[in-house]
């Protein structure tokens, strides 16, 4: 098999920048059939020590303080955009205009208007896009999605989905960019509920109508400068600044589409200050013939019930196995645990597949915009207390048209 080099550019060397890099590095061994050897060409960050780290530790050939140097580098074929939300629109549009396919982190901007700018630029330039909605590719999630699409759970009646992540549960947890409206947009709503929205739209059906609620639990936090530490940092006796967005977000939702979940209803919740759950992203999906539930904290298994009667009624635990999603790319036999990094490797493979003309299995900017429309509708409903319809986004098929 011939192997082609693919020049990688990285914009922002924070948590996600490192993770995207490790994912590219894994592609030749986990997905050799792609015939792609990513070459780490150019990384940028406004923090000089992170640029140095990108070169010395991650292995990028060149480093810059200005992201435009990455986009202007002729050896860069694809770009990972892992900057804070404030910069997604500016950098996403610039990447599209430079003709570079890009893999951009969720939620793609601070609000739907930012996401729409990026979507329009990508469409005008005709470049492939992928979004950092990594949880949808957990093998158990892919399997539950298949079960629903095949009608195994019957008509879907109701869904409960949450992302309870206590990264800011400590009141002295740092006031990172995530807590500022001009840098992040919303709080738990855009940061965490966006993952929940993407998951339920991917697995169940499009969300068509919402009623939202937001609240802020800790109104002040110690200030953390950009590019220093991460959002898990705790600062004792620091100068306090104002938290400008929500710690908790919730929505009642109605599902639409034309599949088995049309007319289903549900509740979605997210909190960044929850005490107890750590990375508690999960869902319970109930149908007339069965139900399924999954949580990221036990990513490698899910609970399934496929009968209403008889001696086997109730839940069975299904362990990860090679028939689920891309599990077999990582482990040959059932019951071997996969991890968070592996989800990014799967995402990288789908991005590279899309860039090189393979089948479309990746998340797209249209789907990110559809998720952002739901988030915007929740924010608007939280203000006026009314139900809000969600604007439809052409091209947001969530992969295979469950809805
Ligand atoms: N998919 C997921 O599960 C997931 C998880 C965490 C974060 N994210 C998303 O990834 C993005 C980044 O989050 P993170 O946790 O990696 O943040 P981070 O704070 O760890 O890193 C952000 C980096 O951006 C750099 N930066 C700031 N301004 C810049 C500029 N003008 N040009 C270039 N770099 C600049 C900072 O110096 C820092 O190194 C966010 O959009 C976030 O929502 C996604």
Short mmCIF file of C-alpha atoms and ligand atoms in Angstrom, two decimals:
data_model
loop_
_atom_site.label_atom_id
_atom_site.label_comp_id
_atom_site.label_asym_id
_atom_site.label_seq_id
_atom_site.Cartn_x
_atom_site.Cartn_y
_atom_site.Cartn_z
CA UNK A 1 0.00 0.00 0.00
CA UNK A 2 1.28 3.47 -0.83
CA UNK A 3 1.42 5.93 2.02
CA UNK A 4 0.75 9.60 1.48
CA UNK A 5 2.04 12.34 3.77
CA UNK A 6 -0.51 14.82 5.10
CA UNK A 7 0.87 18.08 6.49
CA UNK A 8 -0.78 18.99 9.80
CA UNK A 9 -1.12 22.49 11.21
CA UNK A 10 -2.24 23.06 14.81
CA UNK A 11 -3.77 26.24 16.14
CA UNK A 12 -3.63 26.39 19.97
CA UNK A 13 -1.62 24.00 22.06
CA UNK A 14 -3.90 23.53 25.08
CA UNK A 15 -5.60 20.34 26.21
CA UNK A 16 -7.33 19.74 22.89
CA UNK A 17 -4.30 20.76 20.81
CA UNK A 18 -2.25 18.02 22.48
CA UNK A 19 -5.07 15.52 22.06
CA UNK A 20 -5.55 16.24 18.34
CA UNK A 21 -1.80 15.78 17.90
CA UNK A 22 -1.76 12.40 19.64
CA UNK A 23 -4.72 11.37 17.47
CA UNK A 24 -2.90 12.21 14.22
CA UNK A 25 0.16 10.36 15.50
CA UNK A 26 -1.92 7.21 16.08
CA UNK A 27 -3.51 7.10 12.62
CA UNK A 28 -0.83 5.11 10.76
CA UNK A 29 -0.95 2.27 13.30
CA UNK A 30 -4.68 2.24 14.17
CA UNK A 31 -5.98 2.98 10.66
CA UNK A 32 -3.20 1.78 8.30
CA UNK A 33 -5.77 1.25 5.54
CA UNK A 34 -6.13 5.04 5.18
CA UNK A 35 -2.62 5.06 3.70
CA UNK A 36 -1.94 8.40 5.41
CA UNK A 37 1.13 9.42 7.37
CA UNK A 38 0.41 12.72 9.15
CA UNK A 39 3.42 15.04 9.29
CA UNK A 40 3.41 17.60 12.13
CA UNK A 41 4.35 20.75 10.25
CA UNK A 42 3.42 23.93 12.08
CA UNK A 43 1.85 24.84 15.46
CA UNK A 44 0.78 28.23 16.79
CA UNK A 45 -0.22 29.58 20.19
CA UNK A 46 -0.04 33.04 21.74
CA UNK A 47 1.79 31.52 24.74
CA UNK A 48 5.47 31.19 23.76
CA UNK A 49 6.13 28.27 26.13
CA UNK A 50 3.32 26.30 24.49
CA UNK A 51 4.82 26.93 21.03
CA UNK A 52 8.14 25.64 22.36
CA UNK A 53 6.38 22.58 23.82
CA UNK A 54 4.74 21.93 20.45
CA UNK A 55 8.14 21.80 18.80
CA UNK A 56 10.21 20.12 21.52
CA UNK A 57 7.73 17.60 22.88
CA UNK A 58 4.95 17.13 20.32
CA UNK A 59 7.34 17.25 17.37
CA UNK A 60 6.04 20.06 15.13
CA UNK A 61 8.71 21.23 12.71
CA UNK A 62 7.81 24.91 13.02
CA UNK A 63 6.11 27.10 15.63
CA UNK A 64 4.58 30.60 15.62
CA UNK A 65 2.84 33.05 17.90
CA UNK A 66 0.41 34.00 15.10
CA UNK A 67 -2.09 31.41 13.80
CA UNK A 68 -1.98 33.03 10.33
CA UNK A 69 1.54 31.61 9.88
CA UNK A 70 0.03 28.12 10.12
CA UNK A 71 -2.65 28.92 7.52
CA UNK A 72 -0.06 30.48 5.18
CA UNK A 73 2.32 27.54 5.42
CA UNK A 74 2.24 25.74 2.02
CA UNK A 75 3.24 22.44 3.64
CA UNK A 76 0.11 22.47 5.83
CA UNK A 77 -2.64 20.39 4.17
CA UNK A 78 -5.13 20.24 7.09
CA UNK A 79 -5.59 22.33 10.21
CA UNK A 80 -6.76 21.55 13.74
CA UNK A 81 -8.41 24.54 15.37
CA UNK A 82 -8.27 24.09 19.16
CA UNK A 83 -8.52 27.72 20.25
CA UNK A 84 -10.96 29.14 22.83
CA UNK A 85 -14.52 29.61 21.52
CA UNK A 86 -14.08 33.36 20.92
CA UNK A 87 -11.61 32.63 18.12
CA UNK A 88 -13.46 29.80 16.35
CA UNK A 89 -15.30 32.07 13.92
CA UNK A 90 -12.30 34.21 12.98
CA UNK A 91 -9.93 31.25 12.60
CA UNK A 92 -12.51 28.93 10.99
CA UNK A 93 -13.35 31.54 8.34
CA UNK A 94 -9.64 32.26 7.76
CA UNK A 95 -8.87 28.52 7.38
CA UNK A 96 -11.68 28.12 4.83
CA UNK A 97 -10.50 31.17 2.89
CA UNK A 98 -6.99 29.72 2.87
CA UNK A 99 -8.47 26.55 1.32
CA UNK A 100 -7.41 24.36 4.26
CA UNK A 101 -9.78 21.59 5.40
CA UNK A 102 -10.16 21.89 9.16
CA UNK A 103 -11.01 19.88 12.25
CA UNK A 104 -12.40 22.39 14.71
CA UNK A 105 -13.32 22.00 18.35
CA UNK A 106 -16.89 22.25 19.54
CA UNK A 107 -19.03 24.25 20.03
CA UNK A 108 -17.65 26.23 17.00
CA UNK A 109 -17.94 29.76 18.34
CA UNK A 110 -19.76 31.46 21.16
CA UNK A 111 -23.23 31.24 19.62
CA UNK A 112 -25.06 30.16 16.48
CA UNK A 113 -24.14 33.37 14.62
CA UNK A 114 -20.43 32.48 14.97
CA UNK A 115 -21.07 28.90 13.81
CA UNK A 116 -23.08 30.16 10.83
CA UNK A 117 -20.14 32.33 9.69
CA UNK A 118 -17.81 29.32 9.75
CA UNK A 119 -20.37 27.12 7.96
CA UNK A 120 -20.87 29.71 5.20
CA UNK A 121 -17.11 30.13 4.68
CA UNK A 122 -16.51 26.34 4.57
CA UNK A 123 -19.34 25.88 2.07
CA UNK A 124 -18.10 28.75 -0.14
CA UNK A 125 -14.57 27.32 -0.15
CA UNK A 126 -15.74 23.70 -0.51
CA UNK A 127 -13.38 22.48 2.21
CA UNK A 128 -14.08 19.41 4.34
CA UNK A 129 -14.76 20.02 8.04
CA UNK A 130 -14.96 17.89 11.17
CA UNK A 131 -16.11 18.91 14.61
CA UNK A 132 -14.80 17.84 18.02
CA UNK A 133 -17.97 16.06 19.09
CA UNK A 134 -15.91 13.02 20.08
CA UNK A 135 -18.44 11.23 22.31
CA UNK A 136 -20.69 10.27 19.41
CA UNK A 137 -18.03 7.80 18.24
CA UNK A 138 -17.83 5.81 21.48
CA UNK A 139 -18.49 2.24 20.25
CA UNK A 140 -21.40 1.74 22.69
CA UNK A 141 -23.02 4.95 21.45
CA UNK A 142 -22.69 3.83 17.82
CA UNK A 143 -24.29 0.48 18.74
CA UNK A 144 -27.25 2.11 20.52
CA UNK A 145 -27.74 4.36 17.50
CA UNK A 146 -27.89 1.30 15.25
CA UNK A 147 -30.41 -0.41 17.55
CA UNK A 148 -32.68 2.64 17.38
CA UNK A 149 -32.33 2.98 13.60
CA UNK A 150 -33.20 -0.73 13.22
CA UNK A 151 -36.35 -0.24 15.34
CA UNK A 152 -35.17 -2.62 18.08
CA UNK A 153 -36.37 -0.28 20.82
CA UNK A 154 -39.70 0.25 19.07
CA UNK A 155 -41.11 3.76 18.92
CA UNK A 156 -38.90 6.07 20.99
CA UNK A 157 -41.03 7.74 23.64
CA UNK A 158 -38.70 9.70 25.92
CA UNK A 159 -35.03 10.52 26.52
CA UNK A 160 -33.08 11.73 29.55
CA UNK A 161 -29.58 12.99 28.81
CA UNK A 162 -27.07 14.81 31.00
CA UNK A 163 -23.53 16.11 31.14
CA UNK A 164 -22.71 16.50 34.83
CA UNK A 165 -19.03 17.48 34.95
CA UNK A 166 -17.67 18.92 38.17
CA UNK A 167 -14.68 20.74 36.66
CA UNK A 168 -15.77 23.95 38.42
CA UNK A 169 -17.34 22.40 41.52
CA UNK A 170 -14.58 23.92 43.66
CA UNK A 171 -15.67 27.54 44.40
CA UNK A 172 -11.99 28.60 44.09
CA UNK A 173 -11.78 26.92 40.70
CA UNK A 174 -10.08 29.35 38.30
CA UNK A 175 -11.96 31.98 36.28
CA UNK A 176 -10.65 30.72 32.93
CA UNK A 177 -11.90 31.97 29.53
CA UNK A 178 -14.81 29.54 29.90
CA UNK A 179 -16.54 31.84 32.45
CA UNK A 180 -16.43 35.02 30.31
CA UNK A 181 -19.21 35.88 27.88
CA UNK A 182 -17.00 37.60 25.30
CA UNK A 183 -14.52 34.68 25.28
CA UNK A 184 -16.79 31.64 25.63
CA UNK A 185 -20.37 32.77 25.01
CA UNK A 186 -22.55 30.74 27.34
CA UNK A 187 -21.23 28.56 30.18
CA UNK A 188 -22.35 24.99 30.85
CA UNK A 189 -24.88 25.51 28.04
CA UNK A 190 -22.36 25.86 25.19
CA UNK A 191 -19.52 23.96 26.83
CA UNK A 192 -21.38 20.88 28.08
CA UNK A 193 -25.01 20.84 26.93
CA UNK A 194 -23.73 21.15 23.33
CA UNK A 195 -22.22 17.66 23.71
CA UNK A 196 -25.57 16.38 25.01
CA UNK A 197 -27.45 18.01 22.13
CA UNK A 198 -25.04 16.56 19.56
CA UNK A 199 -25.34 13.09 21.11
CA UNK A 200 -29.13 13.00 21.17
CA UNK A 201 -29.41 14.47 17.68
CA UNK A 202 -26.88 11.89 16.43
CA UNK A 203 -28.37 8.90 18.24
CA UNK A 204 -32.08 9.72 18.43
CA UNK A 205 -33.42 12.44 16.09
CA UNK A 206 -33.32 16.19 15.43
CA UNK A 207 -34.51 18.43 18.28
CA UNK A 208 -37.28 20.68 16.99
CA UNK A 209 -38.53 22.63 20.00
CA UNK A 210 -37.15 23.53 23.43
CA UNK A 211 -37.96 25.14 26.75
CA UNK A 212 -34.80 26.23 28.58
CA UNK A 213 -33.55 27.15 32.02
CA UNK A 214 -30.13 28.50 33.14
CA UNK A 215 -28.63 29.23 36.55
CA UNK A 216 -25.30 30.40 37.99
CA UNK A 217 -24.21 28.86 41.29
CA UNK A 218 -20.82 30.53 42.04
CA UNK A 219 -20.88 34.17 40.90
CA UNK A 220 -17.17 35.04 41.51
CA UNK A 221 -13.92 33.11 41.00
CA UNK A 222 -10.14 33.76 41.15
CA UNK A 223 -8.83 35.23 37.88
CA UNK A 224 -6.64 33.03 35.60
CA UNK A 225 -4.72 34.64 32.68
CA UNK A 226 -5.10 33.05 29.20
CA UNK A 227 -2.66 30.27 28.31
CA UNK A 228 -1.71 29.57 31.95
CA UNK A 229 -2.85 26.28 33.49
CA UNK A 230 -6.23 24.82 32.52
CA UNK A 231 -9.85 25.06 33.59
CA UNK A 232 -9.36 22.43 36.32
CA UNK A 233 -6.93 24.76 38.17
CA UNK A 234 -7.79 25.85 41.74
CA UNK A 235 -6.35 29.18 42.99
CA UNK A 236 -6.30 29.99 46.72
CA UNK A 237 -6.47 33.69 47.78
CA UNK A 238 -6.48 34.98 44.17
CA UNK A 239 -8.08 38.22 42.99
CA UNK A 240 -11.76 37.54 42.27
CA UNK A 241 -13.55 38.28 39.01
CA UNK A 242 -17.17 37.97 37.92
CA UNK A 243 -18.56 34.75 36.42
CA UNK A 244 -20.57 35.97 33.42
CA UNK A 245 -22.38 32.85 32.25
CA UNK A 246 -24.35 29.83 33.43
CA UNK A 247 -23.08 27.00 35.66
CA UNK A 248 -26.18 24.88 35.00
CA UNK A 249 -28.38 24.52 31.92
CA UNK A 250 -31.50 22.44 31.29
CA UNK A 251 -34.04 21.97 28.54
CA UNK A 252 -37.26 20.16 27.89
CA UNK A 253 -37.17 19.07 24.24
CA UNK A 254 -39.33 17.63 21.48
CA UNK A 255 -37.81 15.43 18.78
CA UNK A 256 -38.85 15.49 15.12
CA UNK A 257 -37.66 13.92 11.90
CA UNK A 258 -39.33 11.00 10.17
CA UNK A 259 -37.83 8.04 12.02
CA UNK A 260 -38.90 6.00 15.03
CA UNK A 261 -38.21 8.91 17.39
CA UNK A 262 -40.46 11.48 15.70
CA UNK A 263 -42.68 12.93 18.43
CA UNK A 264 -40.51 11.72 21.30
CA UNK A 265 -39.84 14.11 24.19
CA UNK A 266 -37.01 14.48 26.65
CA UNK A 267 -35.00 16.36 29.24
CA UNK A 268 -31.41 17.53 28.76
CA UNK A 269 -29.26 18.87 31.61
CA UNK A 270 -25.68 20.04 32.12
CA UNK A 271 -23.72 21.32 35.10
CA UNK A 272 -20.07 22.30 35.51
CA UNK A 273 -20.35 22.72 39.30
CA UNK A 274 -21.90 19.38 40.19
CA UNK A 275 -20.41 17.52 43.17
CA UNK A 276 -20.17 13.79 42.66
CA UNK A 277 -20.27 13.08 38.93
CA UNK A 278 -16.86 13.69 37.33
CA UNK A 279 -17.34 13.36 33.59
CA UNK A 280 -20.96 12.20 33.73
CA UNK A 281 -22.10 12.47 30.16
CA UNK A 282 -24.84 9.97 29.52
CA UNK A 283 -28.31 9.17 28.34
CA UNK A 284 -31.29 6.90 28.89
CA UNK A 285 -33.43 6.25 25.82
CA UNK A 286 -36.84 4.63 26.26
CA UNK A 287 -38.95 3.00 23.55
CA UNK A 288 -42.14 0.97 23.36
CA UNK A 289 -40.15 -2.29 22.89
CA UNK A 290 -37.01 -1.63 24.89
CA UNK A 291 -34.56 0.85 26.29
CA UNK A 292 -30.83 1.57 26.43
CA UNK A 293 -28.60 3.66 28.65
CA UNK A 294 -24.95 4.69 28.59
CA UNK A 295 -22.59 6.90 30.58
CA UNK A 296 -19.13 8.07 29.59
CA UNK A 297 -17.89 7.28 33.10
CA UNK A 298 -18.44 3.64 32.14
CA UNK A 299 -17.72 4.23 28.48
CA UNK A 300 -16.98 0.63 27.59
CA UNK A 301 -20.40 -0.81 28.37
CA UNK A 302 -24.08 -0.02 28.02
CA UNK A 303 -27.33 -1.29 29.52
CA UNK A 304 -29.93 -2.77 27.25
CA UNK A 305 -33.46 -4.06 27.75
CA UNK A 306 -35.19 -5.67 24.78
CA UNK A 307 -38.25 -7.25 26.32
CA UNK A 308 -41.28 -6.17 28.34
CA UNK A 309 -42.14 -9.62 29.63
CA UNK A 310 -40.76 -13.06 30.48
CA UNK A 311 -37.94 -14.23 32.71
CA UNK A 312 -35.30 -11.99 31.08
CA UNK A 313 -37.06 -8.66 31.52
CA UNK A 314 -34.89 -5.85 32.86
CA UNK A 315 -31.43 -4.71 31.89
CA UNK A 316 -28.49 -6.67 30.53
CA UNK A 317 -25.01 -5.12 30.51
CA UNK A 318 -23.37 -5.29 27.09
CA UNK A 319 -19.57 -4.99 27.12
CA UNK A 320 -17.52 -3.35 24.38
CA UNK A 321 -16.80 -5.75 21.53
CA UNK A 322 -15.57 -5.66 17.95
CA UNK A 323 -19.13 -5.47 16.55
CA UNK A 324 -19.54 -2.00 18.05
CA UNK A 325 -18.40 1.02 16.05
CA UNK A 326 -14.62 1.17 15.58
CA UNK A 327 -13.86 -0.93 18.69
CA UNK A 328 -12.13 -3.59 16.58
CA UNK A 329 -9.57 -1.04 15.36
CA UNK A 330 -8.23 -0.86 18.90
CA UNK A 331 -8.81 -4.27 20.50
CA UNK A 332 -9.32 -7.73 18.98
CA UNK A 333 -11.57 -9.16 21.69
CA UNK A 334 -14.50 -8.05 23.86
CA UNK A 335 -14.24 -6.47 27.29
CA UNK A 336 -10.95 -4.62 26.73
CA UNK A 337 -11.35 -1.00 27.79
CA UNK A 338 -10.89 1.92 25.43
CA UNK A 339 -10.24 5.48 26.60
CA UNK A 340 -10.98 9.12 25.84
CA UNK A 341 -7.93 9.53 23.59
CA UNK A 342 -9.20 6.67 21.42
CA UNK A 343 -12.38 8.65 20.65
CA UNK A 344 -10.20 11.43 19.23
CA UNK A 345 -8.29 8.89 17.12
CA UNK A 346 -11.60 7.69 15.66
CA UNK A 347 -12.56 11.31 15.01
CA UNK A 348 -9.22 12.00 13.31
CA UNK A 349 -9.72 8.99 11.04
CA UNK A 350 -13.15 10.19 9.96
CA UNK A 351 -11.79 13.69 9.30
CA UNK A 352 -8.90 12.37 7.20
CA UNK A 353 -11.30 10.03 5.38
CA UNK A 354 -13.51 13.01 4.48
CA UNK A 355 -10.51 15.09 3.39
CA UNK A 356 -9.18 12.35 1.14
CA UNK A 357 -12.52 11.66 -0.55
CA UNK A 358 -13.56 8.61 1.46
CA UNK A 359 -17.06 7.87 2.76
CA UNK A 360 -18.68 10.56 4.86
CA UNK A 361 -18.75 9.30 8.45
CA UNK A 362 -17.55 12.48 10.17
CA UNK A 363 -19.41 15.24 11.95
CA UNK A 364 -19.73 18.36 9.81
CA UNK A 365 -20.04 22.10 10.21
CA UNK A 366 -23.73 21.81 9.21
CA UNK A 367 -24.29 19.50 12.17
CA UNK A 368 -22.37 21.86 14.47
CA UNK A 369 -24.70 24.62 13.28
CA UNK A 370 -27.76 22.45 13.94
CA UNK A 371 -26.45 21.82 17.48
CA UNK A 372 -25.78 25.55 17.91
CA UNK A 373 -29.34 26.36 16.83
CA UNK A 374 -30.66 24.15 19.63
CA UNK A 375 -28.31 25.82 22.14
CA UNK A 376 -29.42 29.29 20.95
CA UNK A 377 -33.07 28.31 21.28
CA UNK A 378 -32.44 27.10 24.86
CA UNK A 379 -30.71 30.42 25.69
CA UNK A 380 -33.59 32.43 24.21
CA UNK A 381 -36.18 30.36 26.05
CA UNK A 382 -34.32 30.82 29.34
CA UNK A 383 -34.74 34.57 28.89
CA UNK A 384 -38.41 34.79 27.89
CA UNK A 385 -39.78 31.60 29.49
CA UNK A 386 -41.43 30.53 26.21
CA UNK A 387 -41.04 27.39 24.11
CA UNK A 388 -38.77 28.09 21.09
CA UNK A 389 -38.75 26.29 17.74
CA UNK A 390 -35.30 25.28 16.49
CA UNK A 391 -34.26 26.54 13.04
CA UNK A 392 -33.54 23.69 10.64
CA UNK A 393 -30.12 23.51 8.99
CA UNK A 394 -29.95 22.07 5.45
CA UNK A 395 -27.32 19.35 5.16
CA UNK A 396 -27.33 18.42 8.85
CA UNK A 397 -28.01 14.72 8.36
CA UNK A 398 -26.08 13.50 11.40
CA UNK A 399 -24.45 10.85 9.28
CA UNK A 400 -27.22 8.55 8.15
CA UNK A 401 -30.53 10.25 8.63
CA UNK A 402 -31.98 8.56 11.72
CA UNK A 403 -34.48 11.37 11.75
N1 LIG B 1 -14.29 17.78 22.50
C1 LIG B 1 -14.15 17.89 23.80
O1 LIG B 1 -14.53 16.99 24.55
C2 LIG B 1 -13.50 19.13 24.35
C3 LIG B 1 -12.89 19.11 25.62
C4 LIG B 1 -12.24 20.27 26.06
C5 LIG B 1 -12.25 21.41 25.27
N2 LIG B 1 -12.89 21.40 24.06
C6 LIG B 1 -12.93 22.62 23.22
O2 LIG B 1 -11.60 22.83 22.73
C7 LIG B 1 -11.32 24.22 22.66
C8 LIG B 1 -10.05 24.51 23.45
O3 LIG B 1 -10.23 24.09 24.80
P1 LIG B 1 -8.98 23.63 25.69
O4 LIG B 1 -9.54 22.96 26.89
O5 LIG B 1 -7.98 22.91 24.86
O6 LIG B 1 -8.43 25.08 26.10
P2 LIG B 1 -7.06 25.45 26.79
O7 LIG B 1 -7.35 26.62 27.63
O8 LIG B 1 -6.41 24.22 27.38
O9 LIG B 1 -6.16 25.89 25.55
C9 LIG B 1 -6.46 26.99 24.77
C10 LIG B 1 -5.16 27.45 24.11
O10 LIG B 1 -5.46 28.50 23.18
C11 LIG B 1 -4.40 29.41 23.21
N3 LIG B 1 -4.76 30.68 22.57
C12 LIG B 1 -5.42 31.74 23.12
N4 LIG B 1 -5.53 32.74 22.21
C13 LIG B 1 -4.93 32.28 21.05
C14 LIG B 1 -4.73 32.84 19.76
N5 LIG B 1 -5.14 34.09 19.45
N6 LIG B 1 -4.09 32.10 18.83
C15 LIG B 1 -3.67 30.84 19.13
N7 LIG B 1 -3.84 30.26 20.34
C16 LIG B 1 -4.47 30.97 21.29
C17 LIG B 1 -4.07 29.51 24.69
O11 LIG B 1 -2.80 30.09 24.92
C18 LIG B 1 -4.14 28.03 25.10
O12 LIG B 1 -2.90 27.39 24.93
C19 LIG B 1 -12.58 24.94 23.19
O13 LIG B 1 -13.36 25.37 22.12
C20 LIG B 1 -13.31 23.86 23.98
O14 LIG B 1 -14.71 24.05 23.97
C21 LIG B 1 -13.49 20.28 23.59
#
